[in-house]
Coordinates of C-alpha atoms and ligand atoms in Angstrom, one line a residue:
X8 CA 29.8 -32.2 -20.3
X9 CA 26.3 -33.8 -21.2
X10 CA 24.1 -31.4 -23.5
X11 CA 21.5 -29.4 -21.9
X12 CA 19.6 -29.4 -25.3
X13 CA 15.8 -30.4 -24.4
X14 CA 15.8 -29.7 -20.5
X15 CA 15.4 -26.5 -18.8
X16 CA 17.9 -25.9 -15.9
X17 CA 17.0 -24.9 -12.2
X18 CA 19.4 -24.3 -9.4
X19 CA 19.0 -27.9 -8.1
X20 CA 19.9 -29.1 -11.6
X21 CA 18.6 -30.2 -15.2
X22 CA 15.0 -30.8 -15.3
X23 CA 12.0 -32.0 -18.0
X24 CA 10.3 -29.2 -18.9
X25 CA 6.8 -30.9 -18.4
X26 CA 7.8 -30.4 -14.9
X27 CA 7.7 -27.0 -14.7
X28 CA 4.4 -26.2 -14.4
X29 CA 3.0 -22.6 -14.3
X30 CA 6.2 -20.4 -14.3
X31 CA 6.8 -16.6 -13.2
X32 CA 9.5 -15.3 -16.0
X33 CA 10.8 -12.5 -14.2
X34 CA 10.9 -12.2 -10.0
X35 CA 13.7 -12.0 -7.7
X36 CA 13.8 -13.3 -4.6
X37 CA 17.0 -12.0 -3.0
X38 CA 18.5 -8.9 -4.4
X39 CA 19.7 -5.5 -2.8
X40 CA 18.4 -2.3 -5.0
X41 CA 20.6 -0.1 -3.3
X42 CA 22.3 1.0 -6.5
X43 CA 18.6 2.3 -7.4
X44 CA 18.1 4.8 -4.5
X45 CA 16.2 7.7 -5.1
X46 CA 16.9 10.7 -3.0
X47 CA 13.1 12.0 -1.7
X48 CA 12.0 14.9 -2.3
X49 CA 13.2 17.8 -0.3
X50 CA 11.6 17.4 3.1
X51 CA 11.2 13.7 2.8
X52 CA 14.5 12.6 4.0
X53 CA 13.8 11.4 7.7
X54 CA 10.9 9.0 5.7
X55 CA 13.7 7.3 3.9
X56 CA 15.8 5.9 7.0
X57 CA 13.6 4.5 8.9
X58 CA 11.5 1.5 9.5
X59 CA 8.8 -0.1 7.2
X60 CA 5.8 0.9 9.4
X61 CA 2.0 0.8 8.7
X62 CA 2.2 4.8 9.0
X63 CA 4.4 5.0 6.5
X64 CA 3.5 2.6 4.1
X65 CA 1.2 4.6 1.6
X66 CA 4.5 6.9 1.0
X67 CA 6.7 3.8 0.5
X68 CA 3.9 2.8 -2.0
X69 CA 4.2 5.7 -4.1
X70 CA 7.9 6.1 -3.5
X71 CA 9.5 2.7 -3.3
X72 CA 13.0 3.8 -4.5
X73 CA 13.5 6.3 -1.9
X74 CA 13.3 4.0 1.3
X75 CA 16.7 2.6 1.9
X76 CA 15.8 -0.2 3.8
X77 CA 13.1 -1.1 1.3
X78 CA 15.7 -1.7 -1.3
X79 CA 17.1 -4.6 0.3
X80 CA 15.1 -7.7 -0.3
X81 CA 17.7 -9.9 0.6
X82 CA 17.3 -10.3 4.1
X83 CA 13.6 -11.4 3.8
X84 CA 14.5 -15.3 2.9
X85 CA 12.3 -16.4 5.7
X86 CA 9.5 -14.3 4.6
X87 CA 9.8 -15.3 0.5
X88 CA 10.4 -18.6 1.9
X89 CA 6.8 -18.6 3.5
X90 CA 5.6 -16.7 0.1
X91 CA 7.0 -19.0 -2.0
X92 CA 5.0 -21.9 -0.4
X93 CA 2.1 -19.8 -1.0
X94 CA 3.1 -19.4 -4.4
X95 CA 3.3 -24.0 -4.4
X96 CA -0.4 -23.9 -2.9
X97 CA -1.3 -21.8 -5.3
X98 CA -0.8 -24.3 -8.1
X99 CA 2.4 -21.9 -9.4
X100 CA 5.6 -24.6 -10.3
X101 CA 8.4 -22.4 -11.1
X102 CA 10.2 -19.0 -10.7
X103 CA 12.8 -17.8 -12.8
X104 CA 15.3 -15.5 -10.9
X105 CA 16.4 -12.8 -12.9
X106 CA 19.1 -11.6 -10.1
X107 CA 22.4 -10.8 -12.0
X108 CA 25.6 -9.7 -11.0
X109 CA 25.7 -6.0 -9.9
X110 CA 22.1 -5.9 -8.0
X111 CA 23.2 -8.8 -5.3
X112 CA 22.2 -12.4 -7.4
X113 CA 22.9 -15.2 -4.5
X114 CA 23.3 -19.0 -5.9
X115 CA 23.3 -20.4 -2.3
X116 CA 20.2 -18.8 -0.9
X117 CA 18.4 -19.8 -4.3
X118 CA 19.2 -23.5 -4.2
X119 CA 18.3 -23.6 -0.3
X120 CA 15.0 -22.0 -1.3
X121 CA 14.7 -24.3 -4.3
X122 CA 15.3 -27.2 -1.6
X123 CA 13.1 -26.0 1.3
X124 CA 9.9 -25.2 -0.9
X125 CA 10.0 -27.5 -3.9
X126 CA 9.2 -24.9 -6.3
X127 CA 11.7 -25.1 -9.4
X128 CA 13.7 -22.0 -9.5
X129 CA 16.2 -21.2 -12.6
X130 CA 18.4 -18.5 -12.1
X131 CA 20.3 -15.6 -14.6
X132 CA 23.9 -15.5 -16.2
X133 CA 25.3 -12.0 -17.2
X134 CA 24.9 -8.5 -15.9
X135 CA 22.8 -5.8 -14.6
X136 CA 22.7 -1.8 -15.9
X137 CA 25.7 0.0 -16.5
X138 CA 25.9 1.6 -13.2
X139 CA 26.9 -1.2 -11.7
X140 CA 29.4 -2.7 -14.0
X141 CA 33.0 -2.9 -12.0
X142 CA 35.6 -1.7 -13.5
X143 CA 37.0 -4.8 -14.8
X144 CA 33.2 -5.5 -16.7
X145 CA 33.8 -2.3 -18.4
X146 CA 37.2 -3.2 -19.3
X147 CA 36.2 -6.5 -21.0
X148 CA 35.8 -7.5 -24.6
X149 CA 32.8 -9.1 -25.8
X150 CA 34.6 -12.4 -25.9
X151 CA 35.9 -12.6 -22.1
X152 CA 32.3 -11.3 -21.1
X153 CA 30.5 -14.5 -23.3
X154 CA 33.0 -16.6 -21.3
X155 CA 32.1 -15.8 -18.1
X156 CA 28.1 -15.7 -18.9
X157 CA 29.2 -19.5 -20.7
X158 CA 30.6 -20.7 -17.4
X159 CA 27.7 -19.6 -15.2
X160 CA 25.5 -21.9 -16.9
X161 CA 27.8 -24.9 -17.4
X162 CA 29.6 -24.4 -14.7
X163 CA 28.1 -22.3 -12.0
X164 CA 28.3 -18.7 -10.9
X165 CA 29.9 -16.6 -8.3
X166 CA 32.8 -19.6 -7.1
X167 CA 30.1 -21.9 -6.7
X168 CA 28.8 -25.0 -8.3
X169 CA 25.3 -23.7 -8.8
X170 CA 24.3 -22.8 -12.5
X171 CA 22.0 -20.4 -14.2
X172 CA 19.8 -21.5 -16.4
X173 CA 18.4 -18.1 -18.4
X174 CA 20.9 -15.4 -19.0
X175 CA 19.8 -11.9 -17.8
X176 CA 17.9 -9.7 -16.8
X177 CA 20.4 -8.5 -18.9
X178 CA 20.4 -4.5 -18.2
X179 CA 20.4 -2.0 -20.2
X180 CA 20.0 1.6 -20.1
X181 CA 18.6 4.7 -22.3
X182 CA 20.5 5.7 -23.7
X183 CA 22.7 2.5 -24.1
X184 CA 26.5 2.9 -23.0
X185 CA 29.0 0.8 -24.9
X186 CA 29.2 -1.7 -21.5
X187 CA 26.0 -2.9 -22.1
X188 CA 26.2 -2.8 -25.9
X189 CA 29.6 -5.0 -25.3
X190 CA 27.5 -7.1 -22.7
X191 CA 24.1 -7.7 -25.2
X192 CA 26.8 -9.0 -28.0
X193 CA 28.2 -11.8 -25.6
X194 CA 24.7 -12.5 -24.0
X195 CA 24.0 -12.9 -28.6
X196 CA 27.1 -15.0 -28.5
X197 CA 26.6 -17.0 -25.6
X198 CA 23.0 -17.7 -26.8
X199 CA 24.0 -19.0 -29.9
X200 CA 26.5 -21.1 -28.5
X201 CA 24.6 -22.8 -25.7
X202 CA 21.0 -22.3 -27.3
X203 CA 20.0 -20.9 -23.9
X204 CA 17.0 -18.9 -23.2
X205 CA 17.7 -15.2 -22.8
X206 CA 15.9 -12.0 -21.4
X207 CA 16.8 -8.2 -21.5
X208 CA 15.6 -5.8 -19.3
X209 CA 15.4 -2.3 -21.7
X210 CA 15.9 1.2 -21.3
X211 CA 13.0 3.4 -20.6
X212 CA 12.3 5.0 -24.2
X213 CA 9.7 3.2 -26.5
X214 CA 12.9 3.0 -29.1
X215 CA 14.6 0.9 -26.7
X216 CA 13.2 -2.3 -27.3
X217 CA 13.8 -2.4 -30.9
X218 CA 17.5 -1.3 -30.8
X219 CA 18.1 -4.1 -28.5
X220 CA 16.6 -6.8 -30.7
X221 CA 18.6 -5.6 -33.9
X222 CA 21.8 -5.7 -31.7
X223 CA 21.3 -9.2 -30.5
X224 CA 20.4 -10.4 -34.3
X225 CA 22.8 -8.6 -35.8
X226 CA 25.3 -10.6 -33.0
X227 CA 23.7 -13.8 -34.2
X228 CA 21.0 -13.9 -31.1
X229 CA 18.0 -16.3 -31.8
X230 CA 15.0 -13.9 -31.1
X231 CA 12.5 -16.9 -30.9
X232 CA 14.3 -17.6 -27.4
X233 CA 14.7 -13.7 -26.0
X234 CA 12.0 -12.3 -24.0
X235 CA 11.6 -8.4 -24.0
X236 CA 10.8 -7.6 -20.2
X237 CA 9.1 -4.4 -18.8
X238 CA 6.9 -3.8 -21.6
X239 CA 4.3 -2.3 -18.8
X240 CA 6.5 0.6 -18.6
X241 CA 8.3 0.9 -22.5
X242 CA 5.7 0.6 -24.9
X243 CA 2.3 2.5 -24.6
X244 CA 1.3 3.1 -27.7
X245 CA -1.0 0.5 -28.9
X246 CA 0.5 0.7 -32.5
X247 CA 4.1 0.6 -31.7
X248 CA 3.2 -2.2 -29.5
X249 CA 2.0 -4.5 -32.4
X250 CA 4.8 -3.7 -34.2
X251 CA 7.4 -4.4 -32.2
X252 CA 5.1 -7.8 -31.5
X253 CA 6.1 -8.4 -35.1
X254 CA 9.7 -8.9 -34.8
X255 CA 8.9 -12.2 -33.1
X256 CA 10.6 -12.4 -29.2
X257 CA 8.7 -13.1 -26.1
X258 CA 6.5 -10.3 -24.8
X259 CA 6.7 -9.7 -20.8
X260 CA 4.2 -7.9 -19.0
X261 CA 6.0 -8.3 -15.5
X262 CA 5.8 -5.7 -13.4
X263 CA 2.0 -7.0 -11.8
X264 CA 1.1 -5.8 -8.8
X265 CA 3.0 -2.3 -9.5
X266 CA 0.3 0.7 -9.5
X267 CA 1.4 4.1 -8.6
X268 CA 0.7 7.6 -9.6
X269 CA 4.1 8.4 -9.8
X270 CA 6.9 6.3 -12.1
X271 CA 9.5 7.6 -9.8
X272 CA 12.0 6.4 -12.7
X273 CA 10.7 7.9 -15.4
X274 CA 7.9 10.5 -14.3
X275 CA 6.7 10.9 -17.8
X276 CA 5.2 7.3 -18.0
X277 CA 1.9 6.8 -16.3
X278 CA 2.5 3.3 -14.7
X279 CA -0.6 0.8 -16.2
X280 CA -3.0 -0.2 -13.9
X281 CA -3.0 -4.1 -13.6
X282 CA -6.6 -3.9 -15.3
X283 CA -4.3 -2.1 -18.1
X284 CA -2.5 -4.7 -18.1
X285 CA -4.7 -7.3 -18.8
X286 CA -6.3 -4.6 -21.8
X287 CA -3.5 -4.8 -23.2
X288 CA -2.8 -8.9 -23.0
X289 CA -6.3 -9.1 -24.3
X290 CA -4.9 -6.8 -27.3
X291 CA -2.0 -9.2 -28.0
X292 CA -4.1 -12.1 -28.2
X293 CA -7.1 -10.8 -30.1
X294 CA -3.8 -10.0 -32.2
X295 CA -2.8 -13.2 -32.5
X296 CA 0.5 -13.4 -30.4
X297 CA -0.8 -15.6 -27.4
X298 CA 2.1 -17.8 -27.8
X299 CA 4.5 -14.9 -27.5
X300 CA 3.1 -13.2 -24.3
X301 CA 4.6 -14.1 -20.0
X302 CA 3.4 -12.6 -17.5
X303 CA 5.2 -12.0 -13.8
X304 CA 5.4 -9.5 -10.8
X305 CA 9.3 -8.5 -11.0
X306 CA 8.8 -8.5 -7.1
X307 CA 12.1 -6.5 -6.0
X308 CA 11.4 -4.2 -3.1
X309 CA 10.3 -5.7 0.1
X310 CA 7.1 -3.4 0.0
X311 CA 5.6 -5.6 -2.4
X312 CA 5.8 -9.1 0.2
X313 CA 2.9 -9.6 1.7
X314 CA 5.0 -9.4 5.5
X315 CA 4.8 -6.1 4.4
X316 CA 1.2 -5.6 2.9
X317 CA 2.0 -6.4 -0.6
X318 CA 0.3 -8.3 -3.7
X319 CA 3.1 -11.4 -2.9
X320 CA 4.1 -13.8 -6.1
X321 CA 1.1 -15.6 -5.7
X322 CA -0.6 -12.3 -6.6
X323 CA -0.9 -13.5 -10.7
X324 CA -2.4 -16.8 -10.2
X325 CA -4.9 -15.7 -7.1
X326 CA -6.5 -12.1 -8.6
X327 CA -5.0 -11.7 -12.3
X328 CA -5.8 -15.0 -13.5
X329 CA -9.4 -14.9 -12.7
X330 CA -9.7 -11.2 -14.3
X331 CA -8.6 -12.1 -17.2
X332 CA -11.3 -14.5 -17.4
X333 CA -13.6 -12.0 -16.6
X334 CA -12.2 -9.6 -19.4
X335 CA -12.3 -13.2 -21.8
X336 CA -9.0 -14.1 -22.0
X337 CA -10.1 -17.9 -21.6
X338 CA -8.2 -20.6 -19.8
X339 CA -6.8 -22.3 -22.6
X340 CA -5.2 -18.7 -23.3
X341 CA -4.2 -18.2 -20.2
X342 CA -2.4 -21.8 -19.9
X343 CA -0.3 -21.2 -23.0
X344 CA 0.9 -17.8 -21.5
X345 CA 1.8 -18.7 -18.3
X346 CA 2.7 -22.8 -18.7
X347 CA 3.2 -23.4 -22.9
X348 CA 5.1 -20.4 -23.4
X349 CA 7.6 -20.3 -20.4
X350 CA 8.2 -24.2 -20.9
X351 CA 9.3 -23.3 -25.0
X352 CA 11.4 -20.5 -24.3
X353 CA 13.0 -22.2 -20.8
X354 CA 13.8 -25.4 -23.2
X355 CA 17.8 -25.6 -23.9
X356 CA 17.9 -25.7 -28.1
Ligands
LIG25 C1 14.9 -5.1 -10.8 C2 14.4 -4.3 -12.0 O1 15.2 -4.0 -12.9 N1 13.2 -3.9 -12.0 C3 12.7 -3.1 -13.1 C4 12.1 -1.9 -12.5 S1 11.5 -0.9 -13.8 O2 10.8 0.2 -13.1 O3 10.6 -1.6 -14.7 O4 12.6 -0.4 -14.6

């Protein structure tokens, strides 16, 4: 089997990395959420069945997790199709797919997107949050588990030929359950084996990030190439920020495009704004650690497509970008965070 050392690899395929232009980290593009349903509150319940309607819209806004039908972003292909060409105009080159197994990840509709819109898209090995680990995941040792995450990249995943090229979103909870322990040490092992880019998706406790990274070194993970997603909503404090900056992964500020009053998972973290956001990029940099920092939307509900009023994934390069200009982050910044950096950590050691 011919090395992958030096490429990146999409759904269609190895690839040069100069051809990936500027690359989202951390979207999906079909998924079903189902396993994250909310219940409403009391009273709420006939809001949660029905149709996505302009009336209704402002409450699926604020409560995205409690409309069923909202959770299922996998029958929009036409529509993230259309988006996604949007995304090409737009000057964006790549999307990495962070759908992994337990929340719906579909290799077939990925390379037809891939096909149809000529934007690269590299997909992810591994598993999603406990909750959705089958019985037989929970039943595996850390060995079987790197096997299987091994095979999705070199030789494709769910029976067919298609590979990953990134393992993860890998899930993980707070506090973490020995599944997802079990599952980190095999994404560490598979890392160190293939030299394959990797990114976690943390609990939500400002703890959680470091815990994770000491479990993947201590499994012989290469931190250079893991990227920490979700910091938006796991790390607040300015000071615990730079410090976990310090232990030298990637740094994704991904959920774009998400304001609400109301963190419906975790009610005692005010959601940033995406003028926070960019604060707290501009912190990072004036920090030194612009070549650690990606930026993306995590879209994953269909509120957030613009059929249905939403920001889109075209939302970072059309309105963010030029803010951050505004708030002096300067192009040449900008380009090593959403081009330079994605490129080095989507790069096969
Ligand atoms: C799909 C996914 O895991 N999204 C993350 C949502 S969260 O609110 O940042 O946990």
């Amino acid at each position: 089997m011919p090395s992958l050392r030096g490429k990146a690899q999409t759904v269609l395929g190895p690839v040069e990395p100069e051809h990936l232009g500027y690359t989202l980290t951390h979207e999906h593009l079909a998924m079903d959420y189902s396993c994250s349903f909310s219940p409403p509150s009391p009273g709420q319940e006939p809001l949660s069945d029905g149709p996505i309607e302009m009336k209704n819209l402002f409450w699926i806004k604020q409560n995205p997790y409690s409309h069923k039908e909202n959770l299922l972003l996998y029958q929009e292909t036409d529509a993230v199709k259309e988006e996604l060409l949007r995304f090409k105009a737009a000057g964006g080159g790549t999307i990495v797919e962070n759908t992994t197994t337990g929340i719906g990840r579909d290799m077939n509709t990925l390379k037809k997107l891939a096909e149809e819109t000529g934007v690269h898209i590299i997909a992810g090995a591994g598993f999603y949050v406990d909750s959705t680990h089958s019985s037989q995941t929970q039943a595996m040792t850390v060995e079987q588990l790197t096997g299987i995450i091994v095979d999705e990249i070199l030789k494709g995943a769910d029976g067919t030929d298609i590979k990953c090229g990134v393992v993860g979103e890998i899930g993980c909870s707070w506090p973490l359950t020995q599944s997802e322990h079990r599952v980190l040490q095999a994404t560490a092992q598979a890392q160190s084996q293939l030299g394959c880019p990797i990114i976690i998706h943390p609990g939500r406790h400002s703890d959680a990030p470091f815990q994770l990274i000491r479990i993947l070194q201590e499994a012989g993970a290469d931190v250079s190439k893991t990227v920490m997603s979700h910091l938006d909503r796991t790390i607040c404090d300015t000071k615990k920020l730079l410090e976990f900056a310090e232990l030298g992964c990637y740094l994704e500020y991904d959920l774009f495009g998400t304001e609400f009053l109301h963190y419906q998972f975790h009610p005692d973290t005010d959601m940033p704004s995406d003028n926070d956001r960019i604060t707290r990029i501009r912190i990072l940099v004036d920090e030194g650690y612009e070549d650690r920092i990606l930026m993306a939307h995590d879209v994953h509900t269909k509120h957030r497509l613009m059929k249905y009023g939403g920001h889109g994934y075209s939302h970072i390069l059309k309105n963010i970008v030029p803010k951050m200009l505004i708030r002096g982050i300067s192009q040449d910044k900008i380009d090593k965070i959403l081009l330079a950096n994605p490129k080095r950590w989507l790069t096969f050691k």
